[in-house]
GROMACS .gro file of C-alpha atoms in nm:
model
  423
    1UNK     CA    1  15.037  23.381  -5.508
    2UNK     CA    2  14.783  23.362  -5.798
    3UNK     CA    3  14.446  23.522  -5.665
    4UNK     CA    4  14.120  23.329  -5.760
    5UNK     CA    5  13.938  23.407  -5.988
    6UNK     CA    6  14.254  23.604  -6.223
    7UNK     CA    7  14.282  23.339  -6.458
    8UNK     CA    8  13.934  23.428  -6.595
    9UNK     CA    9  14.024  23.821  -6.636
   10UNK     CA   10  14.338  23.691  -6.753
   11UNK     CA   11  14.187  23.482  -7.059
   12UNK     CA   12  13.962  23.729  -7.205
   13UNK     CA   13  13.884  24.118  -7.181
   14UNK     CA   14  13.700  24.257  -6.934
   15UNK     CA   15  13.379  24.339  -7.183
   16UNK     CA   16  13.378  24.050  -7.240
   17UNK     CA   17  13.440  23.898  -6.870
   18UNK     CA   18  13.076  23.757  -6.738
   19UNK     CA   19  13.169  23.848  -6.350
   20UNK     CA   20  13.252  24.234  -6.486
   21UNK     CA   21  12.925  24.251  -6.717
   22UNK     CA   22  12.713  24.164  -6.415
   23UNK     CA   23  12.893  24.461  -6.198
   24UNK     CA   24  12.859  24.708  -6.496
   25UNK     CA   25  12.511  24.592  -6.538
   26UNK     CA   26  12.402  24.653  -6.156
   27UNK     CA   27  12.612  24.988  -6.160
   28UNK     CA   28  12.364  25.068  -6.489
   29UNK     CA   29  12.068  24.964  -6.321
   30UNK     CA   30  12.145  25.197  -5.980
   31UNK     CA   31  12.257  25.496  -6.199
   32UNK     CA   32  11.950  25.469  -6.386
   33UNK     CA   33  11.777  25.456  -6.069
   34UNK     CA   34  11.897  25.753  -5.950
   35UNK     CA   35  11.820  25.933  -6.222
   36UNK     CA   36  11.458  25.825  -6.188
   37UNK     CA   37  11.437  25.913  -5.850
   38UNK     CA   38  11.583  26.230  -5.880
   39UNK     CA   39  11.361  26.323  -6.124
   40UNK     CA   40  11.063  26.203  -5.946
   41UNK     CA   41  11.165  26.420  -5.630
   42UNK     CA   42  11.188  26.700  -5.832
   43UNK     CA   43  10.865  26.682  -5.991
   44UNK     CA   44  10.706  26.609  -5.675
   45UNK     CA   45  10.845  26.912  -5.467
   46UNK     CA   46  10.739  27.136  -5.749
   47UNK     CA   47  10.389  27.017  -5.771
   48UNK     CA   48  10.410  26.997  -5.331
   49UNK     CA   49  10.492  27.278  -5.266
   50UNK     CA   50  10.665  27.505  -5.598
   51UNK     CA   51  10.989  27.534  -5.818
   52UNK     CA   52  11.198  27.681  -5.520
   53UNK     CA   53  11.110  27.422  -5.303
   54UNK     CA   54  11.229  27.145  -5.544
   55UNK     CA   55  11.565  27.277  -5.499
   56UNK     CA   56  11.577  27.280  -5.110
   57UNK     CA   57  11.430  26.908  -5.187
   58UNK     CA   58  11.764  26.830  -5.435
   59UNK     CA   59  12.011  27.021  -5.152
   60UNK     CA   60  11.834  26.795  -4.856
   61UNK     CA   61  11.975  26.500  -5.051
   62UNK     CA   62  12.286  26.663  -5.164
   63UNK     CA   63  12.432  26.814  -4.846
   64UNK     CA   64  12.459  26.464  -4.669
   65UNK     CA   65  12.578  26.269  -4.990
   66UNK     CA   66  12.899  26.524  -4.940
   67UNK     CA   67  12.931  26.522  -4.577
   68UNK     CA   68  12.919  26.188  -4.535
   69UNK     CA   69  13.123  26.035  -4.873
   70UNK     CA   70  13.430  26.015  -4.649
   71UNK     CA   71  13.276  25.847  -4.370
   72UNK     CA   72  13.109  25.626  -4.618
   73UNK     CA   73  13.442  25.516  -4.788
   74UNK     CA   74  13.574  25.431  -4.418
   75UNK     CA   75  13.260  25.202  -4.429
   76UNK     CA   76  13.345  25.062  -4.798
   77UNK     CA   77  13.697  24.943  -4.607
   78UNK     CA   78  13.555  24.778  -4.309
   79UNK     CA   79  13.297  24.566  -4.457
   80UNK     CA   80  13.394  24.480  -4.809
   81UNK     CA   81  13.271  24.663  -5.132
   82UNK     CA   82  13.026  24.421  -5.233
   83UNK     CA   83  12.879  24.386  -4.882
   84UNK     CA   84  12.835  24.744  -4.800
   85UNK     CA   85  12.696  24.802  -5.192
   86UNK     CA   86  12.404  24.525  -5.145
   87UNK     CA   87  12.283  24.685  -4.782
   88UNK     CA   88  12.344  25.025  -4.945
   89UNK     CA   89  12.085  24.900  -5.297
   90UNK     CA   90  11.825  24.711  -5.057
   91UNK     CA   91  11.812  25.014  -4.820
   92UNK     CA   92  11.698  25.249  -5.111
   93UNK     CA   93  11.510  24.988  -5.275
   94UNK     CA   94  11.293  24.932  -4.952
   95UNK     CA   95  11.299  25.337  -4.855
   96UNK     CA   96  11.181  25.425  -5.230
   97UNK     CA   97  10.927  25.157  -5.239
   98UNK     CA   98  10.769  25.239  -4.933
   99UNK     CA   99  10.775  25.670  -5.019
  100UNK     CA  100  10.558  25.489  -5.333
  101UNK     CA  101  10.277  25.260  -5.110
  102UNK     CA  102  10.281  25.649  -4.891
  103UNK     CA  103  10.200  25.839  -5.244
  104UNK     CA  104   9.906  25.561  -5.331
  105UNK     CA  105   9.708  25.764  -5.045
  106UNK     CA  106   9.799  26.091  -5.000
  107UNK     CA  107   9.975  26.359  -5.218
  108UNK     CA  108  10.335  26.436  -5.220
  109UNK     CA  109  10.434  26.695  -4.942
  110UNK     CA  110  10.753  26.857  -4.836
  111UNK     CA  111  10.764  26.649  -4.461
  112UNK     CA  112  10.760  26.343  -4.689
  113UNK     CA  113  11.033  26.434  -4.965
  114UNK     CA  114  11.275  26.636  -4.725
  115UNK     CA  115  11.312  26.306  -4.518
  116UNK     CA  116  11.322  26.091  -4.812
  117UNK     CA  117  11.617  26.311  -4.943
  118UNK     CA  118  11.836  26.321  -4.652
  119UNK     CA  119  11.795  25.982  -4.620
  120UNK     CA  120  11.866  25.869  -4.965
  121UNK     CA  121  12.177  26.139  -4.978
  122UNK     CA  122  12.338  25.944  -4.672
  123UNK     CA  123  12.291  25.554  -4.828
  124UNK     CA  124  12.385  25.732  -5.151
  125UNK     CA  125  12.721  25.802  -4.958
  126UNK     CA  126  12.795  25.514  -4.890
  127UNK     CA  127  12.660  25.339  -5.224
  128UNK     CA  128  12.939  25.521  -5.447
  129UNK     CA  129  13.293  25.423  -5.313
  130UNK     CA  130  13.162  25.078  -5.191
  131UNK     CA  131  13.092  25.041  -5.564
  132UNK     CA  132  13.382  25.219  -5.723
  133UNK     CA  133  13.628  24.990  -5.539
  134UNK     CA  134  13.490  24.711  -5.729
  135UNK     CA  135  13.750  24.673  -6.023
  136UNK     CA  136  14.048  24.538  -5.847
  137UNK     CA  137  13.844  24.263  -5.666
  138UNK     CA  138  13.694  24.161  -5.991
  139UNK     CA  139  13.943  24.175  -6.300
  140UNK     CA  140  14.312  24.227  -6.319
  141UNK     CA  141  14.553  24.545  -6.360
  142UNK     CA  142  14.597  24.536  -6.696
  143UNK     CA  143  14.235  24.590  -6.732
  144UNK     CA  144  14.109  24.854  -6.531
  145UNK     CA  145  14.131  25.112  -6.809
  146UNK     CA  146  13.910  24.891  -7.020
  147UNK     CA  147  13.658  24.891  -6.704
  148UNK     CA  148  13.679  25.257  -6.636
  149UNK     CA  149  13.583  25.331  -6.998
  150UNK     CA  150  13.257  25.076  -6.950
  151UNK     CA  151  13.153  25.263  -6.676
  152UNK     CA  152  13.236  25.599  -6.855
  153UNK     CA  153  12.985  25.429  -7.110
  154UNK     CA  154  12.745  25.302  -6.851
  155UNK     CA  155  12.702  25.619  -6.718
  156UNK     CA  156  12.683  25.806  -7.030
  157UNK     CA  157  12.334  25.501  -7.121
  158UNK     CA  158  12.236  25.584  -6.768
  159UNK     CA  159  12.242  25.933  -6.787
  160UNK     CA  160  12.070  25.894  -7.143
  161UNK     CA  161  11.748  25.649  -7.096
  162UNK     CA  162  11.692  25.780  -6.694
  163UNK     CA  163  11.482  26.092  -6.776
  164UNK     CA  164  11.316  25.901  -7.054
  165UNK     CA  165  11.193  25.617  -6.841
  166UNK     CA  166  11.122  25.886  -6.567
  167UNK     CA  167  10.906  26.077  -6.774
  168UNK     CA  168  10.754  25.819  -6.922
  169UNK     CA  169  10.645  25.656  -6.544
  170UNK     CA  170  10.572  25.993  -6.420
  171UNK     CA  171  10.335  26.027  -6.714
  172UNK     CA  172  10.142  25.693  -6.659
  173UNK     CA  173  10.174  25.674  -6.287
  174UNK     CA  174  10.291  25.970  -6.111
  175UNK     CA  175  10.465  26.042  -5.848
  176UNK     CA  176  10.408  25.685  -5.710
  177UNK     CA  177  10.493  25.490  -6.027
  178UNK     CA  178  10.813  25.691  -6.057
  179UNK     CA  179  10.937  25.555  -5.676
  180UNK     CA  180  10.818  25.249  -5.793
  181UNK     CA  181  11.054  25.231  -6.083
  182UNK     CA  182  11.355  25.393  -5.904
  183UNK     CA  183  11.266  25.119  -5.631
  184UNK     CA  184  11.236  24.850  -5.900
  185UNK     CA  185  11.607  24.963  -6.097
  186UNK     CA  186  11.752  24.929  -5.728
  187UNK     CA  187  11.627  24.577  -5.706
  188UNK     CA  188  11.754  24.435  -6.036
  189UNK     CA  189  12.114  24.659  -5.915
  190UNK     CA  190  12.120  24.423  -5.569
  191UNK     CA  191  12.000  24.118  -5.751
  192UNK     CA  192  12.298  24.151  -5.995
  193UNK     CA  193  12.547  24.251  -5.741
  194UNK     CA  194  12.453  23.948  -5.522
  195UNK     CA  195  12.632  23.753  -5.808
  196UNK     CA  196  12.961  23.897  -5.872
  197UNK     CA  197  13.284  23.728  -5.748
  198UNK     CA  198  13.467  23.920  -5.556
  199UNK     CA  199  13.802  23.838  -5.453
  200UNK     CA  200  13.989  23.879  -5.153
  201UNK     CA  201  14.270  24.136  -5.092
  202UNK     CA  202  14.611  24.019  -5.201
  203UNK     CA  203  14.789  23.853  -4.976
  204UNK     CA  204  15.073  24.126  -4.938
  205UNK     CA  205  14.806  24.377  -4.887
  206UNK     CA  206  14.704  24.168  -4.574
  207UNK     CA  207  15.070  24.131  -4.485
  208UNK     CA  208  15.134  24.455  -4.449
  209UNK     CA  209  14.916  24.588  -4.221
  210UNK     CA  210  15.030  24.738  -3.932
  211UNK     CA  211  15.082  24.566  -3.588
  212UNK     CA  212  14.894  24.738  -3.332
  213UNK     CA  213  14.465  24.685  -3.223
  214UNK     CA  214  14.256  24.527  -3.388
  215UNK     CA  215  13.936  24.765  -3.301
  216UNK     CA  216  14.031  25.122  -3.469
  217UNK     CA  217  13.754  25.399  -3.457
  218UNK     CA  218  13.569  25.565  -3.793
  219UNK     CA  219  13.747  25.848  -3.749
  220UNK     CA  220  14.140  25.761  -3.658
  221UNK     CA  221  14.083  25.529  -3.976
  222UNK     CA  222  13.972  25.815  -4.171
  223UNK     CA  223  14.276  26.033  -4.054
  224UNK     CA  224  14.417  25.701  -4.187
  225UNK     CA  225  14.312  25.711  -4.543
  226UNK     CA  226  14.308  26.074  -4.599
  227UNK     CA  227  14.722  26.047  -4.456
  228UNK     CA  228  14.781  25.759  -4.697
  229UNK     CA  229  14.669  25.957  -4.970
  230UNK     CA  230  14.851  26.269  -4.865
  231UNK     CA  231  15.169  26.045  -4.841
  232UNK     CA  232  15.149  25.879  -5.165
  233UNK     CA  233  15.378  25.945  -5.404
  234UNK     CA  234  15.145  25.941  -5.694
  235UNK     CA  235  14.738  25.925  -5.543
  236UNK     CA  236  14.885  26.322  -5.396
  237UNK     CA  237  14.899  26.455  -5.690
  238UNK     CA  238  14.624  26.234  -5.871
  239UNK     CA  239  14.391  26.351  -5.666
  240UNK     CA  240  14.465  26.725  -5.702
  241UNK     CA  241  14.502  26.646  -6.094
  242UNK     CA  242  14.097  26.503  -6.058
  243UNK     CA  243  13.962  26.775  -5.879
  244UNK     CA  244  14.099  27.017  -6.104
  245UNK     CA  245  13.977  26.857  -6.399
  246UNK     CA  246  13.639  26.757  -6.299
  247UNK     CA  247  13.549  27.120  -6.148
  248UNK     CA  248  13.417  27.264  -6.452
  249UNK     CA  249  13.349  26.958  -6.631
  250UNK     CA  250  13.140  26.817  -6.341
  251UNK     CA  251  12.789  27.013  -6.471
  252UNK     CA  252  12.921  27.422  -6.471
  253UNK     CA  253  13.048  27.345  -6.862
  254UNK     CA  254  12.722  27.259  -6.963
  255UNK     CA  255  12.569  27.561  -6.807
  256UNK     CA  256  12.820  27.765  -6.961
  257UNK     CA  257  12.713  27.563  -7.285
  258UNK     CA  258  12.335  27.700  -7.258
  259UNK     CA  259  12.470  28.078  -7.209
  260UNK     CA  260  12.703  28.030  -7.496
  261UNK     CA  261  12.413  27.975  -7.745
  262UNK     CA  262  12.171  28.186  -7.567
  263UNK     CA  263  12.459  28.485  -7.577
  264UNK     CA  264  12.528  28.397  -7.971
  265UNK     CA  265  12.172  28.362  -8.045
  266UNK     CA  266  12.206  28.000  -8.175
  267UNK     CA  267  11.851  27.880  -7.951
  268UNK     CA  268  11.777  27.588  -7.832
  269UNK     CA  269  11.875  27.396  -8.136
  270UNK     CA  270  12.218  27.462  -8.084
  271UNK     CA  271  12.223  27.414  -7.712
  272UNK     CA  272  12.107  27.081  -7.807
  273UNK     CA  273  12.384  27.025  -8.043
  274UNK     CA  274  12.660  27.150  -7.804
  275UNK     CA  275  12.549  26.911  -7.540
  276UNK     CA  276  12.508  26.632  -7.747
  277UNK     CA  277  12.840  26.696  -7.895
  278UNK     CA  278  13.014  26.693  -7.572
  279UNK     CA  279  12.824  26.395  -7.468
  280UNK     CA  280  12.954  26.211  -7.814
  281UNK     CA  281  13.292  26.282  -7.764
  282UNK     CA  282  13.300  26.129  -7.416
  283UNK     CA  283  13.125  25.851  -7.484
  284UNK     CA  284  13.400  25.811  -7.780
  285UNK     CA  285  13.686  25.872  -7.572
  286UNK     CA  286  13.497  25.579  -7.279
  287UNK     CA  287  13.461  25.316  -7.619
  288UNK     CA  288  13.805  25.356  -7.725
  289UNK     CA  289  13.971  25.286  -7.395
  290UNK     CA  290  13.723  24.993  -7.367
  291UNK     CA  291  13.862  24.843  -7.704
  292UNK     CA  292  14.188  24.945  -7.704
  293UNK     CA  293  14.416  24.596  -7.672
  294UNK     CA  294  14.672  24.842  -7.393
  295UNK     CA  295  14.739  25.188  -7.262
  296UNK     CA  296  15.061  25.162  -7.084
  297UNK     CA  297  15.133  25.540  -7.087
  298UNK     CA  298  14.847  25.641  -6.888
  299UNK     CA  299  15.049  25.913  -6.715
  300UNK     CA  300  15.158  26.117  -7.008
  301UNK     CA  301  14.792  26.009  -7.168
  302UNK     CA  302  14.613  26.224  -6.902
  303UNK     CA  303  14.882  26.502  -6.909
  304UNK     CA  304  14.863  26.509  -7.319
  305UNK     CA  305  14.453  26.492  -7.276
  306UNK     CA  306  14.428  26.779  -7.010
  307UNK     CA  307  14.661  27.038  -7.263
  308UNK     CA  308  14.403  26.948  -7.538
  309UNK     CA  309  14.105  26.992  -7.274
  310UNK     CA  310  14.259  27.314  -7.195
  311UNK     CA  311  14.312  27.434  -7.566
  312UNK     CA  312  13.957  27.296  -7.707
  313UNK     CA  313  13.743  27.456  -7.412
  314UNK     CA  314  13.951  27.795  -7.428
  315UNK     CA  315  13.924  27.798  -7.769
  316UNK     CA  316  13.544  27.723  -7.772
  317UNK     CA  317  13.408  28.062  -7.636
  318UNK     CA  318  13.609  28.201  -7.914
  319UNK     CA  319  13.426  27.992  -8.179
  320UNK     CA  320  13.293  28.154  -8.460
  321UNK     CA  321  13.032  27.966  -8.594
  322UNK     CA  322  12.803  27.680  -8.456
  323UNK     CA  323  12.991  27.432  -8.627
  324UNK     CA  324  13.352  27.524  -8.513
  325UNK     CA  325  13.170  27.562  -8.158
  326UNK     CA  326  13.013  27.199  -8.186
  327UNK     CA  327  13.326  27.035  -8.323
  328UNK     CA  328  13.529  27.198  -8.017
  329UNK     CA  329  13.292  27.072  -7.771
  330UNK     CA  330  13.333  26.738  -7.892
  331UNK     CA  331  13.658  26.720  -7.879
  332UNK     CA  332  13.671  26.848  -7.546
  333UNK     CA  333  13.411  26.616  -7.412
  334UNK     CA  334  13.651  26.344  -7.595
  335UNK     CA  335  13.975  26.453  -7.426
  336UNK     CA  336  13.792  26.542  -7.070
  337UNK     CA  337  13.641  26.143  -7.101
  338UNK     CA  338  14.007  26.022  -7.180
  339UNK     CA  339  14.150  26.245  -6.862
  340UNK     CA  340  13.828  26.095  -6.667
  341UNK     CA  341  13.908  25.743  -6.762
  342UNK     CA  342  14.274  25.701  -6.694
  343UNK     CA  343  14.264  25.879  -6.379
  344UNK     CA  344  13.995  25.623  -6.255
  345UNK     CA  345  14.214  25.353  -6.387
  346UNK     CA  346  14.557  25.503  -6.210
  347UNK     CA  347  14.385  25.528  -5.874
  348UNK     CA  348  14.235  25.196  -5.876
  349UNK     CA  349  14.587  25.092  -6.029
  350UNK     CA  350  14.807  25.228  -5.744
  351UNK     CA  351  14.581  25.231  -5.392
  352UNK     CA  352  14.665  24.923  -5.143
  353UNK     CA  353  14.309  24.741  -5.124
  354UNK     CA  354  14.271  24.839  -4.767
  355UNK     CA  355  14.248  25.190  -4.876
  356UNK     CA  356  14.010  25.150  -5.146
  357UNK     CA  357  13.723  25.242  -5.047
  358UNK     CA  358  13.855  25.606  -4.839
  359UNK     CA  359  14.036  25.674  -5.160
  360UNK     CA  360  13.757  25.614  -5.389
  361UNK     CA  361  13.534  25.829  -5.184
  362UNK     CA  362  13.814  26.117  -5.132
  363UNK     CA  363  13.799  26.110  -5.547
  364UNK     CA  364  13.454  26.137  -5.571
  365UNK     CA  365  13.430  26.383  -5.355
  366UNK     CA  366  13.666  26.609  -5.547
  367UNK     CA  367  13.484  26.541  -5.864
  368UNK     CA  368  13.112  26.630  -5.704
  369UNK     CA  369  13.207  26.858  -5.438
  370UNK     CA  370  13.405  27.138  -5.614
  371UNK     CA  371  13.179  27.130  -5.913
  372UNK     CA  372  12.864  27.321  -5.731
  373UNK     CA  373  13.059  27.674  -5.646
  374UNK     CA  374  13.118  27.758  -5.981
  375UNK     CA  375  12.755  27.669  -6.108
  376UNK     CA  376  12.687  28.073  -5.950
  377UNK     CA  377  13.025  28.186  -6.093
  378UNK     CA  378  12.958  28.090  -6.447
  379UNK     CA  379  12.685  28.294  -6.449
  380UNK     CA  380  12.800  28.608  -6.281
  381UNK     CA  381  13.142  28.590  -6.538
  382UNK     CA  382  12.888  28.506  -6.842
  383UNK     CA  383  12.645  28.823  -6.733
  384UNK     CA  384  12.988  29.080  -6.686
  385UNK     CA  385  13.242  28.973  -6.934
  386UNK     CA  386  12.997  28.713  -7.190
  387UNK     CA  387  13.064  28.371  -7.240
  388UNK     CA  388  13.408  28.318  -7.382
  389UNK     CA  389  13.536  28.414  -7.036
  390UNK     CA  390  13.410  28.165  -6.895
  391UNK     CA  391  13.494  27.915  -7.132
  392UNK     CA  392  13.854  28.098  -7.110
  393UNK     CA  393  13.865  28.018  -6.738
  394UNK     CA  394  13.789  27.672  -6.769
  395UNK     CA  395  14.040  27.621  -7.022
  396UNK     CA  396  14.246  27.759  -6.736
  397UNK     CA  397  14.209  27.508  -6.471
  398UNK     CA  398  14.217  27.258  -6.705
  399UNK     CA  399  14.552  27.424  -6.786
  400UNK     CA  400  14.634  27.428  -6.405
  401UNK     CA  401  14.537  27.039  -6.363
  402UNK     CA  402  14.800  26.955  -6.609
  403UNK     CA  403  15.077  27.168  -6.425
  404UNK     CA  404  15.139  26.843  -6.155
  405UNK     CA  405  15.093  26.586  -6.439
  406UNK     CA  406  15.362  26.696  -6.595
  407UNK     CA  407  15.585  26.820  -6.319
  408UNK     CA  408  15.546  26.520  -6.060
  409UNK     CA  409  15.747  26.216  -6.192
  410UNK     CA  410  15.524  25.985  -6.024
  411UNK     CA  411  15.242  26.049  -6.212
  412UNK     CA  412  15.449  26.153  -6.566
  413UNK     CA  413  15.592  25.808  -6.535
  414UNK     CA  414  15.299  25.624  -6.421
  415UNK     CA  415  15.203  25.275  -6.617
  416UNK     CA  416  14.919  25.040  -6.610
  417UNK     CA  417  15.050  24.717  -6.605
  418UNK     CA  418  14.880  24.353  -6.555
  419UNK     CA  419  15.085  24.334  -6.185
  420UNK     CA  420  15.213  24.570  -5.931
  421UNK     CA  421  15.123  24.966  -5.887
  422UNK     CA  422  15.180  25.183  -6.166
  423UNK     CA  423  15.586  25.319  -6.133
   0.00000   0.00000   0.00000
């Protein structure tokens, strides 16, 4: 059975597919918006209240967003991606809008901004696997690695022009004119996500749901997704192979990046240059999947980009110079994007639509939720044994990522092809 809509992401690539530009466009515009806010919140608890209470601010939003990601993939697969997205966009929109018309009269204090935070870290859990279970509703197999790599650019713009718009909205209107932006990115998100086709699960996807009630609680169709993936022959490993790969790369690298030029003496110059460089070669690995005409060996590709992660990042705390250190940072920033991409496309590649959204969520929980114990560890290791251990430890798990992608046929085999789950 042909599904709607396929014949269009059939004819032409997906950057160049109108239905897939408007979803990468409203994923932009929310990234961006979170970037804003974030910023805003910060600034606010600071000025509220101190520096130390801007972080208890960030961790009120932060502790829901990972409690509830699981839940809010169970949502995702109720309700339909798009659906749950658009109440997900218009409930921050209207929350952040009306934390602005608050500011107008009275300064920012904590009882305002904790709130605001826990609340914004719950939508926010819902918000990220509704949308990351987009691509298979809206473009075919064949070109979900070109989609992961525009969002591996989107997020790369977003990341790039948030804290410039923030601080330039901050500077002319405050506290209040930052919400207001945030409130107004989450707007033109919804508007553009009210727009996109989405089409329904395959028909053998519907087939093959079980017989039993129709009515199943949150929480048995949790057990559910989280048993699917366990069972899997290849989303097992995949996942293990993600949250391995993302745990340093997920922010500790580019703390370990600051106390690498602060331990060499190379300033803030060359902090600059190491992030940027590692930012570069991301971005290059995201615009080379997005172009490439087909990447059918996406299972050796992520095995073959982890050993090079492994080697670059190892061999960066090693570096002798600033140069060698900047050239190894981009090239592990472009083989960490190409692992980052083809994962993405894999597990959109090989999950049954009804799973979607619990697997999505399972995967960004890996990538966000391991990250934050080693943000204290990279500094304790840099402190006792310098920099290069760090970097040396990384290179590790990186190392230790690439054991199952190699040793698991399922995922050493695994294809993306225009029909059927990778094999």
């Amino acid at each position: 059975m042909t599904v709607p809509g396929a014949e269009t992401a059939v004819a032409r690539p997906a950057y160049r597919d109108g239905n897939v530009l408007r979803w990468l466009a409203a994923h932009t515009a929310s990234v961006t918006g979170d970037v804003v806010y974030f910023l805003a919140l910060s600034w606010s608890a600071a000025r509220a209240a101190g520096p130390s209470q801007a972080g208890l601010a960030v961790a009120a939003g932060a502790l829901p967003r990972a409690v509830f990601m699981l839940a809010g993939g169970v949502v995702a697969d109720r309700f339909g991606p798009r659906r749950v997205a658009a109440v997900s966009d218009a409930t921050r929109c209207l929350v952040i809008l009306l934390t602005a018309a608050v500011l107008l009269s009275a300064p920012p204090g904590m009882r305002l901004l904790i709130p605001l935070a826990f609340l914004f870290g719950m939508v926010d859990a819902v918000f990220m696997p509704a949308v990351g279970a987009f691509p298979p509703r809206i473009t075919t197999r064949d070109q979900l690695a070109r989609v992961q790599g525009m969002r591996g650019l989107s997020l790369r713009l977003s990341n790039a022009a948030g804290p410039a718009v923030g601080g330039v909205v901050l500077a002319a209107g405050g506290a209040a004119g930052a919400f207001t932006a945030a409130g107004a990115l989450f707007a033109v998100s919804l508007a553009l996500l009210l727009t996109v086709r989405v089409t329904p699960a395959p028909a053998s996807a519907r087939a093959s749901v079980p017989a039993g009630p129709v009515r199943r609680t949150p929480r048995r169709e949790l057990a559910d997704g989280l048993r699917y993936v366990r069972r899997h022959r290849l989303l097992g490993p995949l996942t293990a192979v993600i949250g391995l790969s993302e745990m340093c790369f997920s922010g500790p690298v580019a703390l370990g990046l600051v106390l690498l030029a602060d331990e060499r003496g190379w300033g803030a110059a060359g902090t600059g240059w190491l992030a940027s460089a590692f930012s570069v070669g991301a971005a290059g690995a995201a615009l080379w999947i997005t172009v490439s005409p087909r990447i059918p060996y996406a299972g050796p590709g992520v095995a073959a980009a982890l050993l090079v992660t492994a080697a670059a990042t190892a061999a960066l705390g090693h570096a002798p110079s600033l140069g060698a250190a900047v050239a190894l940072t981009a090239l592990a920033g472009l083989a960490s994007g190409t692992t980052v991409t083809l994962t993405g496309a894999l597990v959109q590649a090989a999950a049954d639509p009804r799973y979607l959204g619990r697997v999505t969520s399972l995967t960004t929980l890996c990538t966000l939720g391991l990250a934050p114990a080693l943000f204290p560890l990279a500094g304790l290791t840099a402190q006792h044994w310098g920099a290069a251990a760090f970097f040396t430890g990384c290179g590790t798990v990186s190392l230790l990522a690439a054991v199952p992608a190699l040793a698991v046929p399922a995922l050493r085999r695994a294809r993306l092809r225009s029909a059927g789950a990778p094999d």
